[in-house]
Amino acid sequence: MTSTTAEVPQRPATVSVAGIAVLLVVVLLALSGRYGYHRDELYFRVAGQHPAWGYVDQPFMTPMLARVGIAVFGDSPPGLRVLPALLAGSTVPIVALLARELRAGPPAQVLAAVSAMVLQGGHMLSTPTTDVLTWLVISLLVVRMLRCAEPRWWVPIGLVSGLAVDNKLTVGILLGAITVTLPVVGPRVVLRSWWLPVGAVLAVLVALPTIGWQVVHDFPQGRVASSIAGDDGFTDRVLFVPMQLVLLGPLIVPLCVAGWCALWHDSRIRYARLFAPAYLLAAVVVIVAGGKFYYTAGLLLVLMAAGAQPVVEWARTPTRRRLLVAGSIVTVVSNAVIALPVLPVGLVGIVNPVNKEQGEQVAWPEFAAAVDSVWSAIPADQRERAVVVTANYGEAGAIERFDSGLPVYSGHMSYYDWGPPPDARTGPVLLIDHLGDTGLRDLVGSCSLAVRFRNHEHLDNDEDGVGIWRCDPPHEPWSQVWPRFRHT
């Protein structure tokens, strides 16, 4: 079944788009050794050593990518970041293809490809990197299916959707938005086909390991999401729109606005109209749920692809072309400073209020060395029975990476499942606890502060000012007291 009304896509800008994708990968790889591991990467590398079909806070794909990256490229930040760089580079041609499906000519495809470089999490290994890519692929397949009125595209849509679930459950926001808007906005012809249930069944089968693990373990990721929303939900709701503007930058905001208007009003791309209300619906869901502002990044890229051709048509005069070039330069530079490790470490505090992930990549070796110095002060005969317990997975992961000889445990996220310490560990407890009252010190014996760690330049992140406490062991065996250490 083919369409007689949808226009054939424009000629592809293959060489230019490929060059932009390669440039992005080269830049990401060149910067991959700057700063150091992110706290999540320290967690992923350990999670990858404990293979499972799921973890309390995420599906299995990202920890497995960490395991593969370390095995192939080495256990270092650059080794861990090769695969994310390649995934991020893959988004560039996908966005260009999406723009082409939406009538963009070669110049507009190039603009879309350049703009796609901005919304990248590819500097480090993280679940959003793969999440954005899968959202884009699903969107591209849906647009192709609607343009051609060809329901057989439900099969690859189902396959990619299942893989996306195995990486991050937030893809349900995209799938839910499409499910709601497609019957309302159309074109509905693709809904009247047995290929739709085939694609749905395929999606469930591919996602079955993740779904099954969540069911068997009583949906722990839902509890974690609720806990995080309870802690940060109000702030995330208030900052959703401002942070969307910061995420996009001075060029991409008008590009996305133009894209939304084109999707809703331009009859020539009416087949893709559903993505205009889909973005609004997704944004409302994220705001109400107290989710993170970047959850809708995949749909922002769809709007951006749709806006490329209108913006190129607008920039036909020399003055407007100069404005477009200037806006592109300002956007790329500003977003690079915010998202990539281009500043000296001592200046990270400048961008940390906008992008705290920058500050989560510094001083981990120094932190592990501080813990080791306190550990070394414990008498040798007591160290054989002592343990280290941390407040979060980043601290535990840093100690495992930079001081692998220490018996380190944590009740945070899936680290809890890799405990408890053996009951034979009846010696001192080196407790890493924060300035606030976390309640951890109430679970062990009496404590005395050994040292308060200060990170590089007193950067405002979770580890600046953390206390390293020497405590007496719990009054009960570790196997009995350990359930009280679980936290998210």
Short mmCIF file of C-alpha atoms in Angstrom, two decimals:
data_model
loop_
_atom_site.label_atom_id
_atom_site.label_comp_id
_atom_site.label_asym_id
_atom_site.label_seq_id
_atom_site.Cartn_x
_atom_site.Cartn_y
_atom_site.Cartn_z
CA MET A 1 0.00 0.00 0.00
CA THR A 2 1.53 3.29 -1.05
CA SER A 3 0.44 6.88 -0.75
CA THR A 4 -0.59 8.97 -3.73
CA THR A 5 -0.56 12.26 -1.84
CA ALA A 6 2.67 12.32 0.16
CA GLU A 7 5.59 13.83 -1.67
CA VAL A 8 8.75 11.89 -2.41
CA PRO A 9 11.57 12.99 -0.08
CA GLN A 10 14.22 15.37 -1.31
CA ARG A 11 17.72 14.31 -2.39
CA PRO A 12 19.76 13.20 0.66
CA ALA A 13 22.76 15.28 1.80
CA THR A 14 24.71 12.09 2.45
CA VAL A 15 28.29 13.35 2.38
CA SER A 16 27.71 16.48 4.46
CA VAL A 17 25.62 14.66 7.07
CA ALA A 18 28.15 11.84 7.33
CA GLY A 19 30.92 14.38 7.84
CA ILE A 20 28.99 16.08 10.65
CA ALA A 21 28.36 12.72 12.34
CA VAL A 22 32.04 11.79 12.13
CA LEU A 23 33.02 15.21 13.48
CA LEU A 24 30.73 14.75 16.48
CA VAL A 25 32.19 11.31 17.26
CA VAL A 26 35.75 12.63 16.94
CA VAL A 27 35.02 15.55 19.28
CA LEU A 28 33.37 13.29 21.86
CA LEU A 29 36.24 10.81 21.76
CA ALA A 30 38.85 13.58 21.97
CA LEU A 31 37.17 14.93 25.13
CA SER A 32 36.36 11.53 26.66
CA GLY A 33 39.42 11.56 28.94
CA ARG A 34 38.69 14.96 30.43
CA TYR A 35 37.61 15.20 34.09
CA GLY A 36 36.94 11.53 34.89
CA TYR A 37 34.22 8.97 35.50
CA HIS A 38 30.71 10.23 36.19
CA ARG A 39 29.13 8.78 39.33
CA ASP A 40 26.61 6.87 37.19
CA GLU A 41 29.42 5.36 35.13
CA LEU A 42 31.09 4.12 38.30
CA TYR A 43 27.77 2.46 39.14
CA PHE A 44 27.24 1.03 35.65
CA ARG A 45 30.68 -0.58 35.53
CA VAL A 46 29.93 -2.45 38.77
CA ALA A 47 26.37 -3.32 37.68
CA GLY A 48 27.83 -4.81 34.51
CA GLN A 49 29.84 -7.17 36.72
CA HIS A 50 26.54 -8.39 38.21
CA PRO A 51 24.59 -9.35 35.05
CA ALA A 52 20.84 -9.40 35.50
CA TRP A 53 17.70 -8.83 33.44
CA GLY A 54 17.07 -5.70 35.44
CA TYR A 55 18.11 -3.49 38.31
CA VAL A 56 15.96 -1.58 40.79
CA ASP A 57 16.51 1.73 38.99
CA GLN A 58 16.96 0.74 35.34
CA PRO A 59 16.74 -2.07 32.77
CA PHE A 60 19.79 -4.08 31.78
CA MET A 61 21.02 -2.47 28.56
CA THR A 62 23.24 0.36 29.87
CA PRO A 63 25.14 -1.81 32.40
CA MET A 64 25.70 -4.33 29.63
CA LEU A 65 27.04 -1.58 27.37
CA ALA A 66 29.42 -0.70 30.19
CA ARG A 67 30.56 -4.30 30.40
CA VAL A 68 31.12 -4.54 26.64
CA GLY A 69 32.89 -1.17 26.48
CA ILE A 70 35.29 -2.10 29.27
CA ALA A 71 35.99 -5.52 27.76
CA VAL A 72 36.71 -4.14 24.29
CA PHE A 73 38.18 -0.68 24.93
CA GLY A 74 39.50 -0.84 28.48
CA ASP A 75 38.45 0.14 31.99
CA SER A 76 38.90 3.89 31.76
CA PRO A 77 36.69 6.88 30.99
CA PRO A 78 37.77 6.91 27.31
CA GLY A 79 37.18 3.15 27.02
CA LEU A 80 33.77 3.37 28.64
CA ARG A 81 32.76 6.26 26.38
CA VAL A 82 33.48 4.84 22.93
CA LEU A 83 30.07 3.23 22.54
CA PRO A 84 28.16 6.33 23.79
CA ALA A 85 30.08 8.46 21.28
CA LEU A 86 29.11 6.12 18.45
CA LEU A 87 25.48 6.10 19.59
CA ALA A 88 25.45 9.90 19.78
CA GLY A 89 27.01 10.13 16.33
CA SER A 90 24.24 7.88 15.00
CA THR A 91 21.60 10.42 15.98
CA VAL A 92 22.95 12.89 13.40
CA PRO A 93 22.00 10.91 10.27
CA ILE A 94 18.74 9.82 11.91
CA VAL A 95 17.71 13.44 12.46
CA ALA A 96 18.76 14.31 8.90
CA LEU A 97 16.70 11.40 7.54
CA LEU A 98 13.75 12.52 9.64
CA ALA A 99 14.07 16.03 8.24
CA ARG A 100 14.18 14.55 4.72
CA GLU A 101 10.98 12.60 5.42
CA LEU A 102 9.46 15.97 6.33
CA ARG A 103 10.34 17.56 2.95
CA ALA A 104 13.69 19.04 3.95
CA GLY A 105 16.09 19.62 1.06
CA PRO A 106 19.86 19.09 1.37
CA PRO A 107 20.60 22.49 3.03
CA ALA A 108 17.87 21.90 5.62
CA GLN A 109 19.11 18.37 6.24
CA VAL A 110 22.55 19.79 6.97
CA LEU A 111 21.01 22.36 9.34
CA ALA A 112 19.14 19.55 11.13
CA ALA A 113 22.34 17.51 11.38
CA VAL A 114 24.31 20.43 12.83
CA SER A 115 21.52 21.17 15.29
CA ALA A 116 21.39 17.50 16.33
CA MET A 117 24.94 17.84 17.63
CA VAL A 118 23.59 20.12 20.37
CA LEU A 119 21.15 17.79 22.12
CA GLN A 120 23.71 15.14 22.95
CA GLY A 121 24.38 13.17 26.08
CA GLY A 122 27.05 11.22 24.27
CA HIS A 123 29.99 12.53 26.25
CA MET A 124 29.47 9.82 28.87
CA LEU A 125 27.72 6.49 29.26
CA SER A 126 24.16 7.12 30.39
CA THR A 127 20.68 5.78 29.79
CA PRO A 128 19.49 8.99 28.03
CA THR A 129 22.08 8.56 25.25
CA THR A 130 20.48 5.37 24.00
CA ASP A 131 17.03 6.61 24.95
CA VAL A 132 17.22 9.65 22.66
CA LEU A 133 18.47 7.47 19.79
CA THR A 134 15.64 4.96 20.15
CA TRP A 135 13.02 7.72 20.38
CA LEU A 136 14.40 9.15 17.15
CA VAL A 137 14.42 5.82 15.34
CA ILE A 138 10.85 5.08 16.43
CA SER A 139 9.77 8.56 15.28
CA LEU A 140 11.51 8.14 11.93
CA LEU A 141 9.83 4.77 11.36
CA VAL A 142 6.43 6.18 12.32
CA VAL A 143 6.82 9.14 9.96
CA ARG A 144 7.91 6.83 7.13
CA MET A 145 4.94 4.55 7.79
CA LEU A 146 2.49 7.46 7.81
CA ARG A 147 3.97 9.13 4.73
CA CYS A 148 3.78 5.90 2.72
CA ALA A 149 0.58 4.65 4.40
CA GLU A 150 2.38 1.33 4.77
CA PRO A 151 1.34 -0.60 7.94
CA ARG A 152 4.17 -3.14 7.58
CA TRP A 153 6.40 -0.57 9.28
CA TRP A 154 4.69 -1.58 12.56
CA VAL A 155 7.11 -4.52 12.68
CA PRO A 156 10.38 -2.54 12.93
CA ILE A 157 8.57 -0.02 15.15
CA GLY A 158 7.72 -2.86 17.52
CA LEU A 159 11.27 -4.20 17.45
CA VAL A 160 12.87 -0.84 18.27
CA SER A 161 10.23 -0.12 20.90
CA GLY A 162 11.07 -3.37 22.69
CA LEU A 163 14.77 -2.57 22.62
CA ALA A 164 14.03 0.92 23.93
CA VAL A 165 12.17 -0.56 26.91
CA ASP A 166 15.21 -2.71 27.65
CA ASN A 167 17.20 0.51 27.98
CA LYS A 168 14.84 2.94 29.74
CA LEU A 169 11.16 2.72 30.62
CA THR A 170 10.58 6.39 29.78
CA VAL A 171 10.08 5.40 26.14
CA GLY A 172 6.57 4.63 27.33
CA ILE A 173 5.99 8.40 27.29
CA LEU A 174 6.63 8.50 23.54
CA LEU A 175 4.67 5.33 22.79
CA GLY A 176 1.77 6.53 24.93
CA ALA A 177 1.72 9.93 23.22
CA ILE A 178 1.65 8.30 19.77
CA THR A 179 -1.05 5.86 20.89
CA VAL A 180 -3.26 8.75 22.04
CA THR A 181 -2.66 11.21 19.20
CA LEU A 182 -2.62 8.92 16.15
CA PRO A 183 -6.31 7.85 16.37
CA VAL A 184 -7.33 11.48 16.97
CA VAL A 185 -5.14 13.28 14.44
CA GLY A 186 -4.57 10.48 11.90
CA PRO A 187 -3.89 9.27 9.35
CA ARG A 188 -5.85 6.30 10.75
CA VAL A 189 -5.42 3.98 7.78
CA VAL A 190 -2.35 2.35 9.39
CA LEU A 191 -4.45 1.37 12.40
CA ARG A 192 -6.69 -0.86 10.28
CA SER A 193 -4.14 -3.57 9.67
CA TRP A 194 -3.12 -6.86 11.29
CA TRP A 195 0.50 -5.59 11.14
CA LEU A 196 -0.26 -3.42 14.20
CA PRO A 197 -0.84 -6.34 16.60
CA VAL A 198 2.15 -8.13 15.07
CA GLY A 199 4.35 -5.15 15.92
CA ALA A 200 2.84 -4.90 19.40
CA VAL A 201 3.50 -8.57 20.12
CA LEU A 202 7.07 -8.23 18.84
CA ALA A 203 7.62 -5.23 21.14
CA VAL A 204 6.38 -7.20 24.14
CA LEU A 205 8.55 -10.21 23.27
CA VAL A 206 11.71 -8.11 22.94
CA ALA A 207 10.93 -6.24 26.16
CA LEU A 208 9.88 -9.39 28.01
CA PRO A 209 13.14 -9.78 29.99
CA THR A 210 12.72 -6.27 31.40
CA ILE A 211 8.97 -6.56 31.96
CA GLY A 212 9.33 -10.00 33.53
CA TRP A 213 12.08 -8.88 35.90
CA GLN A 214 10.02 -5.92 37.04
CA VAL A 215 6.94 -8.11 37.64
CA VAL A 216 8.88 -10.75 39.57
CA HIS A 217 10.52 -8.08 41.76
CA ASP A 218 7.26 -6.15 42.34
CA PHE A 219 8.08 -3.20 40.06
CA PRO A 220 11.00 -1.68 42.02
CA GLN A 221 11.66 0.90 39.33
CA GLY A 222 8.22 2.38 39.92
CA ARG A 223 9.01 2.78 43.60
CA VAL A 224 12.37 4.38 42.79
CA ALA A 225 10.73 6.81 40.34
CA SER A 226 8.10 7.74 42.94
CA SER A 227 10.78 8.33 45.55
CA ILE A 228 12.83 10.54 43.22
CA ALA A 229 9.74 12.49 42.18
CA GLY A 230 8.89 12.94 45.85
CA ASP A 231 12.34 14.38 46.54
CA ASP A 232 12.86 16.48 43.42
CA GLY A 233 9.44 16.60 41.75
CA PHE A 234 8.52 20.19 42.67
CA THR A 235 11.87 21.56 41.49
CA ASP A 236 11.71 19.54 38.28
CA ARG A 237 8.20 20.82 37.54
CA VAL A 238 9.17 24.45 38.10
CA LEU A 239 12.34 24.17 36.02
CA PHE A 240 10.92 22.09 33.17
CA VAL A 241 10.29 24.95 30.74
CA PRO A 242 13.38 27.05 31.68
CA MET A 243 15.64 24.02 31.38
CA GLN A 244 14.09 23.10 28.03
CA LEU A 245 15.14 26.56 26.81
CA VAL A 246 18.66 26.11 28.24
CA LEU A 247 18.88 22.64 26.69
CA LEU A 248 17.96 23.98 23.27
CA GLY A 249 19.88 27.25 23.04
CA PRO A 250 19.27 30.37 20.92
CA LEU A 251 19.09 28.61 17.55
CA ILE A 252 17.15 25.49 18.47
CA VAL A 253 14.26 27.22 20.25
CA PRO A 254 13.03 28.99 17.07
CA LEU A 255 13.83 25.85 15.08
CA CYS A 256 11.56 23.76 17.32
CA VAL A 257 8.84 26.42 17.32
CA ALA A 258 8.97 26.51 13.52
CA GLY A 259 8.84 22.72 13.47
CA TRP A 260 5.80 22.53 15.73
CA CYS A 261 3.96 25.11 13.60
CA ALA A 262 4.91 23.30 10.39
CA LEU A 263 3.72 19.94 11.72
CA TRP A 264 0.40 21.42 12.79
CA HIS A 265 -0.32 23.77 9.89
CA ASP A 266 1.60 22.64 6.77
CA SER A 267 -0.67 20.46 4.67
CA ARG A 268 2.33 19.06 2.79
CA ILE A 269 3.49 17.17 5.91
CA ARG A 270 0.06 16.56 7.37
CA TYR A 271 0.87 12.84 7.64
CA ALA A 272 3.22 13.67 10.54
CA ARG A 273 0.87 16.11 12.26
CA LEU A 274 0.43 13.89 15.32
CA PHE A 275 3.92 14.82 16.58
CA ALA A 276 2.81 18.37 17.38
CA PRO A 277 0.25 17.35 20.02
CA ALA A 278 2.41 14.36 20.98
CA TYR A 279 5.15 16.69 22.23
CA LEU A 280 2.68 18.76 24.25
CA LEU A 281 1.13 15.63 25.74
CA ALA A 282 4.55 14.20 26.62
CA ALA A 283 5.57 17.48 28.25
CA VAL A 284 2.40 17.53 30.36
CA VAL A 285 2.97 13.94 31.47
CA VAL A 286 6.57 14.68 32.48
CA ILE A 287 5.58 17.83 34.37
CA VAL A 288 2.71 16.14 36.23
CA ALA A 289 4.89 13.13 37.09
CA GLY A 290 7.76 15.34 38.25
CA GLY A 291 10.13 13.86 35.65
CA LYS A 292 13.38 15.32 34.36
CA PHE A 293 13.36 18.06 31.74
CA TYR A 294 15.44 16.01 29.31
CA TYR A 295 12.87 13.19 29.09
CA THR A 296 11.30 14.89 26.06
CA ALA A 297 14.62 15.49 24.25
CA GLY A 298 13.79 12.88 21.62
CA LEU A 299 10.58 14.66 20.61
CA LEU A 300 12.36 18.03 20.63
CA LEU A 301 14.65 16.62 17.96
CA VAL A 302 11.60 15.65 15.92
CA LEU A 303 10.31 19.22 16.13
CA MET A 304 13.75 20.47 15.20
CA ALA A 305 13.86 18.22 12.12
CA ALA A 306 10.45 19.49 11.08
CA GLY A 307 11.58 23.10 11.48
CA ALA A 308 14.76 22.82 9.40
CA GLN A 309 13.14 23.43 6.01
CA PRO A 310 10.98 26.39 7.15
CA VAL A 311 14.01 28.04 8.74
CA VAL A 312 16.13 27.55 5.61
CA GLU A 313 13.34 29.04 3.51
CA TRP A 314 13.15 31.97 5.94
CA ALA A 315 16.91 32.56 5.66
CA ARG A 316 16.95 33.35 1.95
CA THR A 317 18.27 36.90 2.31
CA PRO A 318 21.94 37.59 3.18
CA THR A 319 20.99 39.27 6.48
CA ARG A 320 18.90 36.34 7.60
CA ARG A 321 21.57 33.86 6.54
CA ARG A 322 24.09 35.71 8.68
CA LEU A 323 21.67 35.57 11.61
CA LEU A 324 21.26 31.84 11.07
CA VAL A 325 25.02 31.26 10.97
CA ALA A 326 25.57 33.44 14.04
CA GLY A 327 22.81 31.65 15.93
CA SER A 328 24.32 28.28 14.99
CA ILE A 329 27.76 29.30 16.24
CA VAL A 330 26.45 30.73 19.51
CA THR A 331 24.31 27.65 20.11
CA VAL A 332 27.08 25.14 19.43
CA VAL A 333 29.61 27.02 21.57
CA SER A 334 27.25 27.64 24.50
CA ASN A 335 25.96 24.09 24.55
CA ALA A 336 29.49 22.70 24.29
CA VAL A 337 30.52 24.70 27.36
CA ILE A 338 27.45 23.51 29.26
CA ALA A 339 27.44 19.86 28.20
CA LEU A 340 31.06 18.94 27.42
CA PRO A 341 34.25 18.99 29.53
CA VAL A 342 35.88 21.89 27.70
CA LEU A 343 36.57 24.13 30.70
CA PRO A 344 39.50 23.65 33.08
CA VAL A 345 38.48 21.56 36.06
CA GLY A 346 38.79 24.57 38.33
CA LEU A 347 36.08 26.37 36.36
CA VAL A 348 33.51 23.57 36.39
CA GLY A 349 31.63 25.41 39.10
CA ILE A 350 30.60 28.01 36.51
CA VAL A 351 28.37 25.56 34.62
CA ASN A 352 27.57 23.21 37.51
CA PRO A 353 24.38 25.13 38.52
CA VAL A 354 23.01 24.57 35.00
CA ASN A 355 24.42 21.10 34.37
CA LYS A 356 25.39 19.37 37.60
CA GLU A 357 26.59 16.32 35.65
CA GLN A 358 29.82 18.23 34.97
CA GLY A 359 30.62 18.36 38.68
CA GLU A 360 29.84 14.67 39.11
CA GLN A 361 32.94 13.79 37.05
CA VAL A 362 35.67 15.26 39.24
CA ALA A 363 37.71 14.26 42.31
CA TRP A 364 36.73 10.59 42.51
CA PRO A 365 40.35 9.34 42.77
CA GLU A 366 40.97 11.90 45.52
CA PHE A 367 37.85 10.74 47.33
CA ALA A 368 38.94 7.10 47.18
CA ALA A 369 42.43 8.10 48.43
CA ALA A 370 40.85 9.91 51.41
CA VAL A 371 38.87 6.79 52.30
CA ASP A 372 41.98 4.65 51.95
CA SER A 373 43.96 6.89 54.30
CA VAL A 374 41.33 6.47 57.02
CA TRP A 375 41.16 2.73 56.34
CA SER A 376 44.93 2.43 56.68
CA ALA A 377 44.71 3.99 60.15
CA ILE A 378 42.64 1.04 61.39
CA PRO A 379 44.91 -1.48 63.17
CA ALA A 380 45.87 -4.35 60.89
CA ASP A 381 44.28 -7.03 63.05
CA GLN A 382 40.94 -5.14 62.91
CA ARG A 383 41.03 -4.46 59.15
CA GLU A 384 40.46 -8.16 58.44
CA ARG A 385 36.99 -7.81 59.99
CA ALA A 386 36.22 -4.20 58.94
CA VAL A 387 33.96 -2.97 56.13
CA VAL A 388 33.29 0.23 54.22
CA VAL A 389 29.65 1.33 53.83
CA THR A 390 28.79 4.30 51.61
CA ALA A 391 25.75 6.52 51.28
CA ASN A 392 25.47 6.25 47.50
CA TYR A 393 26.50 4.14 44.54
CA GLY A 394 28.95 6.72 43.18
CA GLU A 395 31.04 6.58 46.33
CA ALA A 396 30.95 2.79 46.42
CA GLY A 397 31.81 2.59 42.71
CA ALA A 398 34.73 5.01 43.12
CA ILE A 399 36.21 2.97 45.97
CA GLU A 400 35.83 -0.25 43.94
CA ARG A 401 37.49 1.37 40.92
CA PHE A 402 40.37 3.18 42.61
CA ASP A 403 40.91 1.01 45.71
CA SER A 404 39.58 -2.39 44.77
CA GLY A 405 41.06 -4.09 47.82
CA LEU A 406 38.54 -2.55 50.22
CA PRO A 407 35.37 -4.49 51.13
CA VAL A 408 32.85 -1.83 50.13
CA TYR A 409 29.06 -2.05 50.40
CA SER A 410 26.12 0.32 49.99
CA GLY A 411 22.38 0.15 50.50
CA HIS A 412 21.81 2.54 47.59
CA MET A 413 19.81 1.30 44.58
CA SER A 414 21.01 -2.09 43.30
CA TYR A 415 24.15 -1.93 45.41
CA TYR A 416 21.87 -3.14 48.21
CA ASP A 417 21.34 -6.41 46.31
CA TRP A 418 25.10 -7.01 46.15
CA GLY A 419 25.34 -7.02 49.95
CA PRO A 420 25.17 -7.60 52.85
CA PRO A 421 28.66 -7.77 54.32
CA PRO A 422 29.46 -11.23 55.71
CA ASP A 423 28.37 -11.72 59.30
CA ALA A 424 32.00 -12.52 60.08
CA ARG A 425 32.84 -8.87 59.44
CA THR A 426 32.44 -7.81 63.07
CA GLY A 427 35.15 -5.15 63.04
CA PRO A 428 34.99 -1.37 62.60
CA VAL A 429 32.71 0.19 60.02
CA LEU A 430 34.07 2.97 57.83
CA LEU A 431 30.87 4.86 57.10
CA ILE A 432 30.67 7.45 54.33
CA ASP A 433 27.83 9.72 55.40
CA HIS A 434 26.70 13.15 54.32
CA LEU A 435 26.22 16.43 56.13
CA GLY A 436 22.49 15.91 56.48
CA ASP A 437 20.92 13.30 58.72
CA THR A 438 20.54 10.24 56.49
CA GLY A 439 19.92 7.89 59.41
CA LEU A 440 22.81 5.62 58.45
CA ARG A 441 24.74 6.37 61.62
CA ASP A 442 21.76 5.13 63.64
CA LEU A 443 22.18 1.67 62.11
CA VAL A 444 25.72 1.08 63.40
CA GLY A 445 27.48 1.56 66.70
CA SER A 446 28.89 4.81 68.01
CA CYS A 447 30.77 6.91 65.42
CA SER A 448 33.56 9.46 65.40
CA LEU A 449 34.39 11.70 62.45
CA ALA A 450 37.76 10.77 60.97
CA VAL A 451 37.89 13.35 58.18
CA ARG A 452 35.59 15.54 56.14
CA PHE A 453 36.41 15.25 52.45
CA ARG A 454 36.72 18.38 50.35
CA ASN A 455 36.77 17.96 46.60
CA HIS A 456 38.49 19.99 43.92
CA GLU A 457 38.01 23.72 44.54
CA HIS A 458 35.13 22.91 46.93
CA LEU A 459 32.89 22.21 43.95
CA ASP A 460 29.25 22.05 44.96
CA ASN A 461 28.45 18.38 44.38
CA ASP A 462 27.29 15.55 46.63
CA GLU A 463 30.78 14.63 47.84
CA ASP A 464 32.02 18.04 48.90
CA GLY A 465 32.00 18.00 52.69
CA VAL A 466 31.05 14.34 53.04
CA GLY A 467 32.09 12.79 56.35
CA ILE A 468 34.25 9.69 56.59
CA TRP A 469 33.28 8.18 59.94
CA ARG A 470 34.86 5.39 61.92
CA CYS A 471 32.06 3.51 63.67
CA ASP A 472 31.57 0.47 65.85
CA PRO A 473 29.85 -2.47 64.15
CA PRO A 474 26.05 -2.91 64.34
CA HIS A 475 24.65 -4.60 67.41
CA GLU A 476 23.03 -7.24 65.17
CA PRO A 477 24.60 -9.44 62.47
CA TRP A 478 24.86 -7.79 59.06
CA SER A 479 22.36 -10.24 57.57
CA GLN A 480 19.71 -9.00 60.00
CA VAL A 481 20.41 -5.27 59.96
CA TRP A 482 21.08 -4.97 56.22
CA PRO A 483 17.42 -4.52 55.09
CA ARG A 484 17.36 -1.22 57.01
CA PHE A 485 20.22 0.09 54.85
CA ARG A 486 18.18 -0.02 51.62
CA HIS A 487 17.48 3.43 50.19
CA THR A 488 16.99 5.16 46.83
#
